[in-house]
Coordinates of C-alpha atoms in Angstrom, one line a residue:
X1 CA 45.4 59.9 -1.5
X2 CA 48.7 59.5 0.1
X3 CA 51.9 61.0 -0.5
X4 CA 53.3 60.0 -4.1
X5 CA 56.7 59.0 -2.2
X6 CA 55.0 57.4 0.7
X7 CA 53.5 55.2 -1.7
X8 CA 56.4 53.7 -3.6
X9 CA 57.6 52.4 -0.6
X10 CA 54.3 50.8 0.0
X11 CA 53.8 49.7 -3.2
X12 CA 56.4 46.7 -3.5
X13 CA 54.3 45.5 -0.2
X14 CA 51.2 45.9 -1.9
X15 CA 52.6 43.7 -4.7
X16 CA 54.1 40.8 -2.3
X17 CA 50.9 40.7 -0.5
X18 CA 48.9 40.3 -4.9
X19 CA 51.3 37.6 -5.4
X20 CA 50.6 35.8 -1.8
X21 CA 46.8 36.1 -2.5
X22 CA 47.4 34.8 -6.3
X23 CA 49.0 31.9 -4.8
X24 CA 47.3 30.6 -2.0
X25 CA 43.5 30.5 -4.0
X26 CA 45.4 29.0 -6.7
X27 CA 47.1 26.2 -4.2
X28 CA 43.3 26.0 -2.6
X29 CA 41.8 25.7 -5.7
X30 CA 43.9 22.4 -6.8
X31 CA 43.7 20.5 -3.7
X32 CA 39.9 21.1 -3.8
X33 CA 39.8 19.8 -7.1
X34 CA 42.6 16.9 -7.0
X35 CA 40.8 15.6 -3.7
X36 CA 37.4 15.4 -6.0
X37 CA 39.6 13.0 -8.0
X38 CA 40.6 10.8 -5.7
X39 CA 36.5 10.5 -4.5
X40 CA 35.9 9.7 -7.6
X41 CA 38.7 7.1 -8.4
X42 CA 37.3 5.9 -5.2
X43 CA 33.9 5.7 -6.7
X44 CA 34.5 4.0 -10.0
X45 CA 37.3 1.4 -8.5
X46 CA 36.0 0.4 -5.1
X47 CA 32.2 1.2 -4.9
X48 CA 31.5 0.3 -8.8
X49 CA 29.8 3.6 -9.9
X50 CA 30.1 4.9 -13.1
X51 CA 31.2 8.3 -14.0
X52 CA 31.3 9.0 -17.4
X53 CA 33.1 12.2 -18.1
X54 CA 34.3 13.3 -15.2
X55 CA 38.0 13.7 -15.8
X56 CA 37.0 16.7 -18.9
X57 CA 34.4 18.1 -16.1
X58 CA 36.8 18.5 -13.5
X59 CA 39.3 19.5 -15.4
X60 CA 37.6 22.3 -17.2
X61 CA 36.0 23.2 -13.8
X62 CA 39.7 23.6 -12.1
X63 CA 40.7 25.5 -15.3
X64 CA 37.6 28.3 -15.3
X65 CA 38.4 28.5 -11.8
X66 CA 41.9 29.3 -11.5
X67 CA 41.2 31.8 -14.4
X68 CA 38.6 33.4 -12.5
X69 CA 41.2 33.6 -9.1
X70 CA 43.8 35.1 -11.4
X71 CA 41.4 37.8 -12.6
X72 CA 40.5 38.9 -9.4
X73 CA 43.9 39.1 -8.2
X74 CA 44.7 41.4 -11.2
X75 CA 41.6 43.8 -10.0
X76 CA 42.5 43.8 -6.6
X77 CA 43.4 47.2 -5.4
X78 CA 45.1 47.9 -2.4
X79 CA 44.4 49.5 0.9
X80 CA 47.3 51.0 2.0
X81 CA 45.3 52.1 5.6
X82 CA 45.5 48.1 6.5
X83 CA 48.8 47.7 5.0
X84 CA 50.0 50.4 7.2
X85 CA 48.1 48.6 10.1
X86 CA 49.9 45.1 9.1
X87 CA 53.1 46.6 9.6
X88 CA 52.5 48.4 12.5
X89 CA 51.4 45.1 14.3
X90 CA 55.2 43.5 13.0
X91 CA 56.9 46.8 14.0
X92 CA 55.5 48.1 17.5
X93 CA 58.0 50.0 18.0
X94 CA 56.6 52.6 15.1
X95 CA 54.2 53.9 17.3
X96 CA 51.5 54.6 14.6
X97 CA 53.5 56.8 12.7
X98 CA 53.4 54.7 9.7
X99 CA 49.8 54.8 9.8
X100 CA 49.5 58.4 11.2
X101 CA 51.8 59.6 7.8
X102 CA 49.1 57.4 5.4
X103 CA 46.2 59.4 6.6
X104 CA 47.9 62.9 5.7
X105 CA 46.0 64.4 3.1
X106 CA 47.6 67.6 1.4
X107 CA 46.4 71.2 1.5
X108 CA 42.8 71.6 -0.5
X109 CA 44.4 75.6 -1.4
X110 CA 47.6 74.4 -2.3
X111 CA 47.3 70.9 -3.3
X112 CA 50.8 70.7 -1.3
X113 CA 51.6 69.0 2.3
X114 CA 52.7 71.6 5.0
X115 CA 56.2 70.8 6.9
X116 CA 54.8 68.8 9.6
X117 CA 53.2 66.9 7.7
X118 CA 56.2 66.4 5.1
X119 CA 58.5 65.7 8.2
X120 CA 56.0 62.8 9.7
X121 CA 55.8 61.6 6.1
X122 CA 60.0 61.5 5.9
X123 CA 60.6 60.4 9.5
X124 CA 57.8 57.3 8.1
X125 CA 60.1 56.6 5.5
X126 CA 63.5 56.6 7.0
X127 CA 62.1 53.6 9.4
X128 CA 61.2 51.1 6.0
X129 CA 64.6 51.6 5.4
X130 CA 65.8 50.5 8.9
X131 CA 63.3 47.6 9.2
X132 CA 62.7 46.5 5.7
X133 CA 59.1 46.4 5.8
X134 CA 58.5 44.4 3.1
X135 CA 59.7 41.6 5.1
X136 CA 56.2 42.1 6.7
X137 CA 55.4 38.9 4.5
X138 CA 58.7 37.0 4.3
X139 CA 60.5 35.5 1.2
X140 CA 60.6 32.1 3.4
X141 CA 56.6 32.2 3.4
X142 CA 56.5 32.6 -0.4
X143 CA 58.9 30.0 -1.2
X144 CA 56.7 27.4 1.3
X145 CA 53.5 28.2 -0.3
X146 CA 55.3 27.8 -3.7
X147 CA 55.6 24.3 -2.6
X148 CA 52.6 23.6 -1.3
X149 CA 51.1 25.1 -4.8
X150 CA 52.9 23.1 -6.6
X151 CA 52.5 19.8 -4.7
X152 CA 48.5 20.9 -4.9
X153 CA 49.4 20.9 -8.9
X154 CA 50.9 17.6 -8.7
X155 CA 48.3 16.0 -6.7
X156 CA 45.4 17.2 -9.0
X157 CA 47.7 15.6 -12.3
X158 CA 47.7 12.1 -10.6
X159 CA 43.9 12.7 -9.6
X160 CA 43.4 13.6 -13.4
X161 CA 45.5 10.8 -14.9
X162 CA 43.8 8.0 -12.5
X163 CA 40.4 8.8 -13.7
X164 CA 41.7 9.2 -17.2
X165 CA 42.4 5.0 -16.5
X166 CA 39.7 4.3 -14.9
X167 CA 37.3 6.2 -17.0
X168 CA 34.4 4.4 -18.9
X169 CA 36.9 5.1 -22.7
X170 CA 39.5 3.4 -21.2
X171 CA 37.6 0.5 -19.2
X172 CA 35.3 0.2 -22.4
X173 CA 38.5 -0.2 -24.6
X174 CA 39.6 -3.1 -22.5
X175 CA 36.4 -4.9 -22.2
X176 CA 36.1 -4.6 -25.9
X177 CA 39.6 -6.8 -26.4
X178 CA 38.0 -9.5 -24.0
X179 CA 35.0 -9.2 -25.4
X180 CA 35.9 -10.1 -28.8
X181 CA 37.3 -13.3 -27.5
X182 CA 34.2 -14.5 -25.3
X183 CA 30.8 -14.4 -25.3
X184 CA 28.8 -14.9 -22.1
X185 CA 25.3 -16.0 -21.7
X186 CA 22.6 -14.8 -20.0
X187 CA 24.9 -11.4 -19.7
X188 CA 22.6 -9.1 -17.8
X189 CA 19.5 -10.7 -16.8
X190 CA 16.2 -10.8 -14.5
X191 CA 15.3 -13.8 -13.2
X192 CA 12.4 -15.5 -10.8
X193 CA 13.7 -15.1 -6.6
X194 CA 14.5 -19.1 -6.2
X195 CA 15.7 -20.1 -10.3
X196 CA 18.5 -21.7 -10.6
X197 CA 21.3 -19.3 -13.2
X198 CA 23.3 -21.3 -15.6
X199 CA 26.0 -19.2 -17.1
X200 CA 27.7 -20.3 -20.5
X201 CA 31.2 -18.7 -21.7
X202 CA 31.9 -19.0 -25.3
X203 CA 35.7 -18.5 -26.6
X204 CA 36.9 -17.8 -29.9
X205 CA 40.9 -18.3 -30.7
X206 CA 42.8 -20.5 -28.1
X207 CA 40.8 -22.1 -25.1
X208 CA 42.0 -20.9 -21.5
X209 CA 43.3 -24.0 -19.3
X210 CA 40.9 -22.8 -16.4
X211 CA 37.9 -20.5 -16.3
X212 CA 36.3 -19.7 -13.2
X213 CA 32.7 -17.8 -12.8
X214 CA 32.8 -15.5 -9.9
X215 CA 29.6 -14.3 -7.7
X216 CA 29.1 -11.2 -5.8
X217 CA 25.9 -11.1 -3.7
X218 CA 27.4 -8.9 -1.1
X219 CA 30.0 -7.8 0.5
X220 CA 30.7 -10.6 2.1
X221 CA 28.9 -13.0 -0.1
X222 CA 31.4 -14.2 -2.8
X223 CA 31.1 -17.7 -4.4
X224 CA 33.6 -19.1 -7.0
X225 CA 32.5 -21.9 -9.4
X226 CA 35.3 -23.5 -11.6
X227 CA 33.2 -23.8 -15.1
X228 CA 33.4 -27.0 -17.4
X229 CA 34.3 -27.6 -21.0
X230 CA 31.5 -29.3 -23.0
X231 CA 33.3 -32.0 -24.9
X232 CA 34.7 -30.4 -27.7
X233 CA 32.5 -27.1 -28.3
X234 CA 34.4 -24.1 -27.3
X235 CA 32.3 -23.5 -24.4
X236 CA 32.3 -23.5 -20.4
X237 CA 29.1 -24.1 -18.3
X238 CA 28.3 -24.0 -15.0
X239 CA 25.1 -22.7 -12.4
X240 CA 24.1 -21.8 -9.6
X241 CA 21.6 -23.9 -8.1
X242 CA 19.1 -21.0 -6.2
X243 CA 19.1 -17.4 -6.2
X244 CA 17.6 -15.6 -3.5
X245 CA 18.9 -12.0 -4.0
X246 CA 20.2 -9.5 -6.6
X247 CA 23.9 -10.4 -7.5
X248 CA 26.8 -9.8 -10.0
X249 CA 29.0 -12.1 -12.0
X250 CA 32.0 -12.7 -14.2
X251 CA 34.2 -14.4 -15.7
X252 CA 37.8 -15.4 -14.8
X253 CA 40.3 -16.7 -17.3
X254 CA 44.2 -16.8 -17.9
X255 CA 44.8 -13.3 -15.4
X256 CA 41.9 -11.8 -17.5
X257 CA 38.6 -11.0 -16.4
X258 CA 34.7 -9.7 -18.6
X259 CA 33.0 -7.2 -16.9
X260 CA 30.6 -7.3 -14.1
X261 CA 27.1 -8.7 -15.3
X262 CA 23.9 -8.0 -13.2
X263 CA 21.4 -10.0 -12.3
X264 CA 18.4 -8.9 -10.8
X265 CA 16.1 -11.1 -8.8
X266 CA 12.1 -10.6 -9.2
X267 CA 8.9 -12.4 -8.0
X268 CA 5.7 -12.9 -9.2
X269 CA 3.0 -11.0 -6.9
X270 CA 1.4 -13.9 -5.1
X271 CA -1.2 -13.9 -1.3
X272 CA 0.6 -14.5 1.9
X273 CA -2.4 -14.6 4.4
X274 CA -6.3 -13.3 4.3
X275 CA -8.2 -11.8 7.0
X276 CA -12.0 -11.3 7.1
X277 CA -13.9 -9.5 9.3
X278 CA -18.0 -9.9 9.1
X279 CA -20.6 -7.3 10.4
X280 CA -23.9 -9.0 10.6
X281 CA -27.2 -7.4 10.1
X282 CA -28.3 -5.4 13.1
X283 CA -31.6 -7.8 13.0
X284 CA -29.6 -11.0 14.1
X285 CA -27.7 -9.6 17.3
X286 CA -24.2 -11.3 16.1
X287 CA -21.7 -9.2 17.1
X288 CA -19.0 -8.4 14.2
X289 CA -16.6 -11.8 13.7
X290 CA -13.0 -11.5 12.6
X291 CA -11.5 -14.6 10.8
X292 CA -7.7 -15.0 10.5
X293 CA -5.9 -16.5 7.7
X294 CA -9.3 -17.8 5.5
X295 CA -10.4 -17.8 2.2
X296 CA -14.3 -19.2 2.7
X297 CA -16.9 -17.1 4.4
X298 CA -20.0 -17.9 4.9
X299 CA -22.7 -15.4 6.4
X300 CA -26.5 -14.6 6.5
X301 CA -27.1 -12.3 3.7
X302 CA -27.2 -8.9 3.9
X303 CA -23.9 -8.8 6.0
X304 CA -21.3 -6.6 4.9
X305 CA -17.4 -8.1 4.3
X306 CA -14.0 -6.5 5.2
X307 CA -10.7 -8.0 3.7
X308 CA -7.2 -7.2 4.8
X309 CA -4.6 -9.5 2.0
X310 CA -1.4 -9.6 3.1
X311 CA 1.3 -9.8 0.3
X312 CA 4.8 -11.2 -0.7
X313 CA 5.5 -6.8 -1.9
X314 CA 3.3 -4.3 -3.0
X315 CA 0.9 -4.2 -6.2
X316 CA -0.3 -1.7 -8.5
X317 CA -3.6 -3.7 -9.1
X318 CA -5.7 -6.3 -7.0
X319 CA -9.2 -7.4 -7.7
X320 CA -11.6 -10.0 -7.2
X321 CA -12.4 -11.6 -10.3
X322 CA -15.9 -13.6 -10.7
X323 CA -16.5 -16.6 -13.4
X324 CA -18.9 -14.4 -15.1
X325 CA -15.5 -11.8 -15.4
X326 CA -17.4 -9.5 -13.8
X327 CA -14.9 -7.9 -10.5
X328 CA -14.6 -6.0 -7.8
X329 CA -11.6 -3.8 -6.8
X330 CA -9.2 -4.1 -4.0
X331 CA -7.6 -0.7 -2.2
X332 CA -3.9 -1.2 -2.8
X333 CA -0.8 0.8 -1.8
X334 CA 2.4 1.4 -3.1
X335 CA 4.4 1.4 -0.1
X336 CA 2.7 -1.7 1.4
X337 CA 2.3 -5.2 0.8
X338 CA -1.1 -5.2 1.3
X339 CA -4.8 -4.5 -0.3
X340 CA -8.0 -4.2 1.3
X341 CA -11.5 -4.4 0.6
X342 CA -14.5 -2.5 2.9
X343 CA -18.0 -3.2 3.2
X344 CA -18.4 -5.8 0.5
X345 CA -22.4 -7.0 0.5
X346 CA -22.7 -10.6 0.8
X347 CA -26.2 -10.8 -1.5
X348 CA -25.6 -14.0 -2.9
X349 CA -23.2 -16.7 -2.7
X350 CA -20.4 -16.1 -5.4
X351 CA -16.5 -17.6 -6.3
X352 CA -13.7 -14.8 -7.0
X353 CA -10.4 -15.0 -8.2
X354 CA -7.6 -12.9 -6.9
X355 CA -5.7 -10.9 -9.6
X356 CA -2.8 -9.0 -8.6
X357 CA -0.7 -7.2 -11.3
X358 CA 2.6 -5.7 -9.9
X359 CA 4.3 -2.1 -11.1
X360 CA 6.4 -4.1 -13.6
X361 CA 2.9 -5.8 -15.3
X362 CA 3.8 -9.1 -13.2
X363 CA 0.8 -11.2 -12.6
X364 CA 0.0 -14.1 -9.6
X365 CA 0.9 -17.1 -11.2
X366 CA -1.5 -19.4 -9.3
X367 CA -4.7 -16.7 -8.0
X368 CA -5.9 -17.5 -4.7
X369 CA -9.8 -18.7 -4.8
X370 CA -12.0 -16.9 -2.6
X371 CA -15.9 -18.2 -1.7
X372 CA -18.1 -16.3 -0.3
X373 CA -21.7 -18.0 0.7
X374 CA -24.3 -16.3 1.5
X375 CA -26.8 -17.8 3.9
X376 CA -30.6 -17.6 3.1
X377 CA -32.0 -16.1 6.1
X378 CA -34.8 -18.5 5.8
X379 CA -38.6 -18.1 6.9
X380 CA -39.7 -19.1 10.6
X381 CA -40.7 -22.8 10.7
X382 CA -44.5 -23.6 11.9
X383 CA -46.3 -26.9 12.5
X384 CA -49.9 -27.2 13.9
X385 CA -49.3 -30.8 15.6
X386 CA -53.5 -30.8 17.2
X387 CA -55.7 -30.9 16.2
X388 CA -54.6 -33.0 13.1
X389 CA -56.9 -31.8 9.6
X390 CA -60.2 -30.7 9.2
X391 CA -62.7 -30.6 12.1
X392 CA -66.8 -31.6 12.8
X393 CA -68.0 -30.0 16.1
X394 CA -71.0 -28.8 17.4
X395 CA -71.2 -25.3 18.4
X396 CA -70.7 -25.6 22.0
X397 CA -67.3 -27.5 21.6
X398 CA -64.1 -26.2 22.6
X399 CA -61.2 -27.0 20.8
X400 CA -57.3 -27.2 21.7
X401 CA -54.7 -26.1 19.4
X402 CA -51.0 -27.2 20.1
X403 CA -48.0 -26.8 17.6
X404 CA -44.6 -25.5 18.2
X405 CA -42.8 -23.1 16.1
X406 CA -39.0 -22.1 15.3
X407 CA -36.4 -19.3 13.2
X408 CA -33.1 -19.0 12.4
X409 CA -32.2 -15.9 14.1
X410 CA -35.6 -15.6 16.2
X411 CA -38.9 -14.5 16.1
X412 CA -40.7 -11.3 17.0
X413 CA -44.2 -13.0 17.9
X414 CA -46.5 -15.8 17.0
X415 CA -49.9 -16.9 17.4
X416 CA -52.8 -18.0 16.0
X417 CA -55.4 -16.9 13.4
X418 CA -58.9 -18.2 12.4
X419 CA -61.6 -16.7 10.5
X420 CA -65.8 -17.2 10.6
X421 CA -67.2 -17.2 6.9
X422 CA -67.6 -13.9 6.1
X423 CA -66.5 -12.3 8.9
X424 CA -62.6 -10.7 9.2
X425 CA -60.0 -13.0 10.0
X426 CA -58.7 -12.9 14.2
X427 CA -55.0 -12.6 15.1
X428 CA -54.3 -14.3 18.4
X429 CA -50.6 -13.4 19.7
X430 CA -49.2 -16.3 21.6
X431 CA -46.0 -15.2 22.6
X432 CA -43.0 -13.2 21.4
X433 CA -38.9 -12.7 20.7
X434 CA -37.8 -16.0 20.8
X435 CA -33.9 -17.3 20.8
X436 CA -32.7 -17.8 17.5
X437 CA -32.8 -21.4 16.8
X438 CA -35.3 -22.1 19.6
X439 CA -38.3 -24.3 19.2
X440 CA -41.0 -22.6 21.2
X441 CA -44.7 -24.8 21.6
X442 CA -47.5 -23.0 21.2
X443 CA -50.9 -23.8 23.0
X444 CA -54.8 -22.5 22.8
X445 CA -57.9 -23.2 23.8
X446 CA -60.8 -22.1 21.7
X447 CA -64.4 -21.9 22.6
X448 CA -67.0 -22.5 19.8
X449 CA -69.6 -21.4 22.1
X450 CA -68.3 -17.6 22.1
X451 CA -68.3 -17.0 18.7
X452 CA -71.7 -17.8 18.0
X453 CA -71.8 -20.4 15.2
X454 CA -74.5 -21.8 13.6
X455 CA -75.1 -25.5 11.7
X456 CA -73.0 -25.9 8.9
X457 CA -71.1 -22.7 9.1
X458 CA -66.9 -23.3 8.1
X459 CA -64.8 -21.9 10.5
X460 CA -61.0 -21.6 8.8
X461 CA -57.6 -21.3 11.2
X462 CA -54.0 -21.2 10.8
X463 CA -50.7 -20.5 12.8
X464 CA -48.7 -17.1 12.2
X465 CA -45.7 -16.2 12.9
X466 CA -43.4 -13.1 12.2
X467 CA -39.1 -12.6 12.3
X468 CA -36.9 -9.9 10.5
X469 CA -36.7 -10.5 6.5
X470 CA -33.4 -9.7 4.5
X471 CA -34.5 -5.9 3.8
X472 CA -35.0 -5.8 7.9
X473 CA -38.5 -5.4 7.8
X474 CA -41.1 -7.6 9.8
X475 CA -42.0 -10.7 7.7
X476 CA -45.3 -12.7 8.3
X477 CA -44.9 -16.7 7.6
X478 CA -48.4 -18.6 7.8
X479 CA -49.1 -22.4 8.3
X480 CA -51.3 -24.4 5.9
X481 CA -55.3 -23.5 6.5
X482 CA -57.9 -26.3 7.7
X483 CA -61.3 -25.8 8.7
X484 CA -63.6 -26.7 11.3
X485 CA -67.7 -27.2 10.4
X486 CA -69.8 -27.2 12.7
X487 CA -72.9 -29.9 13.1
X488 CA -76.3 -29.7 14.0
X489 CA -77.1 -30.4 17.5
X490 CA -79.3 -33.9 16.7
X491 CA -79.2 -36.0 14.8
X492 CA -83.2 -37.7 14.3
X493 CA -83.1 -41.5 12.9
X494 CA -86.7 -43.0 12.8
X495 CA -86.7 -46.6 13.2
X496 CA -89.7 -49.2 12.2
X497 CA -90.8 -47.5 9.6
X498 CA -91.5 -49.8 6.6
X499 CA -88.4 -50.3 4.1
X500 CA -90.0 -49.0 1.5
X501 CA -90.6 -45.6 3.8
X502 CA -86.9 -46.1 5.2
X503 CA -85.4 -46.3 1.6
X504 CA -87.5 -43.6 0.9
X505 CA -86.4 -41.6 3.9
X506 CA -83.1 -42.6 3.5
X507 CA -83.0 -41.5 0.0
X508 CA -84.7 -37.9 0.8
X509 CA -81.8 -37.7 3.4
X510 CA -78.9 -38.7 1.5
X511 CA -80.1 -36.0 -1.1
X512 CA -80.2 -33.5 1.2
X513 CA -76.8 -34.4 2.8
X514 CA -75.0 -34.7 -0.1
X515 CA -76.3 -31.3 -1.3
X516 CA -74.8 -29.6 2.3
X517 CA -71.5 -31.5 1.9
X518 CA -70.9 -30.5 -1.8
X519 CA -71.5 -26.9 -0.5
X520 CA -69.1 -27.4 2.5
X521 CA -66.4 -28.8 0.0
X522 CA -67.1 -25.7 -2.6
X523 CA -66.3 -22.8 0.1
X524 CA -63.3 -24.8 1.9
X525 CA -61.8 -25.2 -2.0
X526 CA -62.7 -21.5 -3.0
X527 CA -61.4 -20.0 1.1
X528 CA -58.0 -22.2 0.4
X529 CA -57.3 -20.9 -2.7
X530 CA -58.0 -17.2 -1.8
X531 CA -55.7 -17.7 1.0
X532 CA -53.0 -19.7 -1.1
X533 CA -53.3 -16.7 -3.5
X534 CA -53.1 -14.2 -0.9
X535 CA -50.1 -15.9 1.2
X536 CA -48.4 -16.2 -2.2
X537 CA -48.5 -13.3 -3.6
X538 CA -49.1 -10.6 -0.6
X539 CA -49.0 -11.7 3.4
X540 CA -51.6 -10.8 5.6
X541 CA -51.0 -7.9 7.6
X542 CA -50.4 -8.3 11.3
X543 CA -53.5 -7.8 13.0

């Protein structure tokens, strides 16, 4: 502690210095909240924002504050170490003995200072009363942050009173009295981007000699259309012919003016462009195939279908809707006008619908139609052009075989097949991996002699030829069956016999020859069906 008398000198310092401290929060305090006012008279007049409330919350906020400055002010204790500092930086010429008689501290025995330290202590106190220290903050400084506390006062009143008139009580109270005279239709309203907005004012009481609907679709997008009476109804008409964007209206009439409607501009969700991209079956060598801006694709089945549908703005549902209402689902995101659809199987040919629905439950109004075909990925083509049917040689005959074959996407290998009565059935392989769509001819020579035939045996043939199915496994295709028989070597006719010994011999003969053909015809009819059944139902195997 310092000296008791040391102290009463300091003390009217201590309380100058309160009183600037009290002040100059206070004078901060109300600036900071008057310039909040003017933001927000700012707000509400020029930029259109509501703020309902805020002259109570910022004046309540500027009250708790300044209550909470003055408390602190009353707390504050003072140091009388930097006092003594402060005045030693406006009187040099003290030498630290202001500050050298604050840090005395008396006798712990006596409780008393000693006589140097009493005389440092005096000589400290004689020099306040040459140099006034409590002019150390000055009366001048007082009285100018007295003004500028009470200009800081002033301001935040006017802040206070301008949002008190532009508040949503006060604009409310004014729109009510107009209100009650007119009526406006739509008001507030959503409408389709590209409608056209007719806007109807209804009075009640005296008509106005001139109304006028003004638009605001931007800053620098103002339109004014003069509205017109309909004959003797109370009511003014007018329209705009397209809207294209969000915009705000109102009416104008003798100096008055409704409040600002809204109009908000929508669209329906609706397909800008569709892109495909097709990835074949590895079987057919066709490299993947991208198709811009289509809605028909056509591809073998078994490919797989990627769609990239671009939009007009983005979607919270897309899907592909068949006619039996069955559907498939499109990827869609919510930052993006787009959806997408991977690794859709092209099975069979089918129609689809495009359903969009946006975040607002807007639908397409028109759906795009989307066809997909899938092609049949169809069976090799074969044709045995010589020799032409069923055959009669003898068993030392050769015979050529020509025909000519074909396939959509090629073949792996063809050849050609024949089979001795009971005897397995021989593969001959004539060639292999064809071009797709290329005819290939075929030819062969067979020797009867090297397989050994005897009179009247059948010999059965057919063409083969194999290519990649739909599941990408090797299918066999077979050409129609005919047969070869094979005739004796003579043939013994015995002339001058008598007639009744010819028609005798004749008849023996005939018998006997229609009893080997009817035999000939049963196993040709019971070999074609078994192989009709057998090509049906379960290919041959590839030999």
């Amino acid at each position: 502690m310092i000296a008791p008398f040391l102290r009463s000198q300091l003390t009217p310092i201590a309380q100058r210095q309160r009183q600037w401290r009290l002040q100059s929060h206070l004078a901060a305090c109300w600036a900071g909240a008057a310039l909040a006012g003017f933001i927000g008279i700012f707000l509400q007049r020029f930029a259109g924002i509501s703020l309902p409330g805020v002259m109570l919350l910022l004046g309540t906020a500027t009250a708790v504050c300044s209550l909470l400055i003055w408390k602190r002010t009353q707390k504050w204790e003072p140091d009388f170490r930097q006092i003594a500092r402060q005045i030693e930086q406006h009187h040099p010429e003290l030498h630290a003995l202001l500050l050298t008689a604050v840090e005395q501290r008396p006798e712990e025995a006596t409780g008393r200072f000693n006589f140097l330290q009493e005389r440092v202590i005096q000589e400290a106190v004689n020099q306040n009363q040459r140099h006034r220290w409590i002019e150390t903050i000055s009366r001048r400084r007082l009285m100018g942050l007295q003004w500028v506390q009470l200009f800081a006062l002033l301001a935040l009143v006017v802040a206070l009173l301008g949002l008190r008139s532009h508040s949503p009580a006060a604009s409310d109270a004014a729109a009510t009295s107009i209100q009650q005279r007119i009526s406006v239709t739509p008001g507030d309203a959503s409408i389709e981007r590209g409608s056209a907005l007719v806007v109807l004012a209804r009075f009640t009481g005296p008509l106005p000699s001139g109304v006028e609907l003004v638009v605001e679709a931007g800053p620098s997008h103002n339109q004014r259309v003069s509205l017109v009476k309909n004959l003797n109804d109370p009511v003014f008409g007018g329209s705009i012919p397209e809207v294209m964007s969000n915009l705000t209206y109102h009416i104008e009439f003798s100096g008055q003016q409704t409040r600002d409607f809204k109009v908000a501009v929508f669209e329906h969700p609706r397909l800008e462009q569709a892109d495909a991209r097709i990835h074949f079956p590895q079987y057919t060598g066709i490299a993947e195939k991208e198709i811009k801006d289509t809605r028909r694709v056509s591809a073998v089945e078994g490919s797989q279908l990627d769609l990239s549908l671009k939009l007009n703005k983005p979607v919270a549902i897309a899907r592909l809707v068949a006619k039996d209402q069955s559907f498939v689902p499109l990827v869609t995101d919510t930052n993006k006008a787009i959806v997408t659809l991977k690794n859709l199987p092209l099975d069979a040919s089918k129609t689809y619908n495009l359903q969009l629905v946006d975040a607002e439950g807007r639908t397409n109004k028109v759906p795009a139609q989307f066809v997909f075909e899938a092609l049949k990925n169809r069976a090799p083509e074969l044709k045995l052009t010589a020799p032409r049917g069923d055959q009669r040689v003898s068993a030392l005959e050769e015979i050529a075989f020509q025909g000519e074959t074909w396939d959509d996407f090629g073949l792996r290998s063809y050849g050609l097949a024949y089979t001795v009565a009971g005897k397995e059935t021989k593969f001959i392989e004539l060639g292999q991996a064809t071009a797709a769509n290329e005819k290939r001819p075929f030819n062969h020579l067979l020797k009867m002699e090297d397989l050994s035939l005897k009179s009247d045996q059948l010999v059965s043939y057919f063409g083969w030829a194999d290519d990649v199915g739909p599941d990408g496994k090797v299918r066999r295709t077979l050409s129609d069956i005919y047969f070869v028989e094979i005739r004796p070597f003579e043939e013994i006719f015995r002339e001058g016999q008598s007639q009744e010994g010819q028609e005798e011999q004749q008849d023996k003969k005939a018998g006997a020859g229609n009893e080997s053909l009817k035999l000939a015809e049963l196993q040709k009819q019971i070999t074609t069906a078994t192989w009709n059944l057998q090509r049906r139902v379960e290919p041959l195997a590839r030999k």
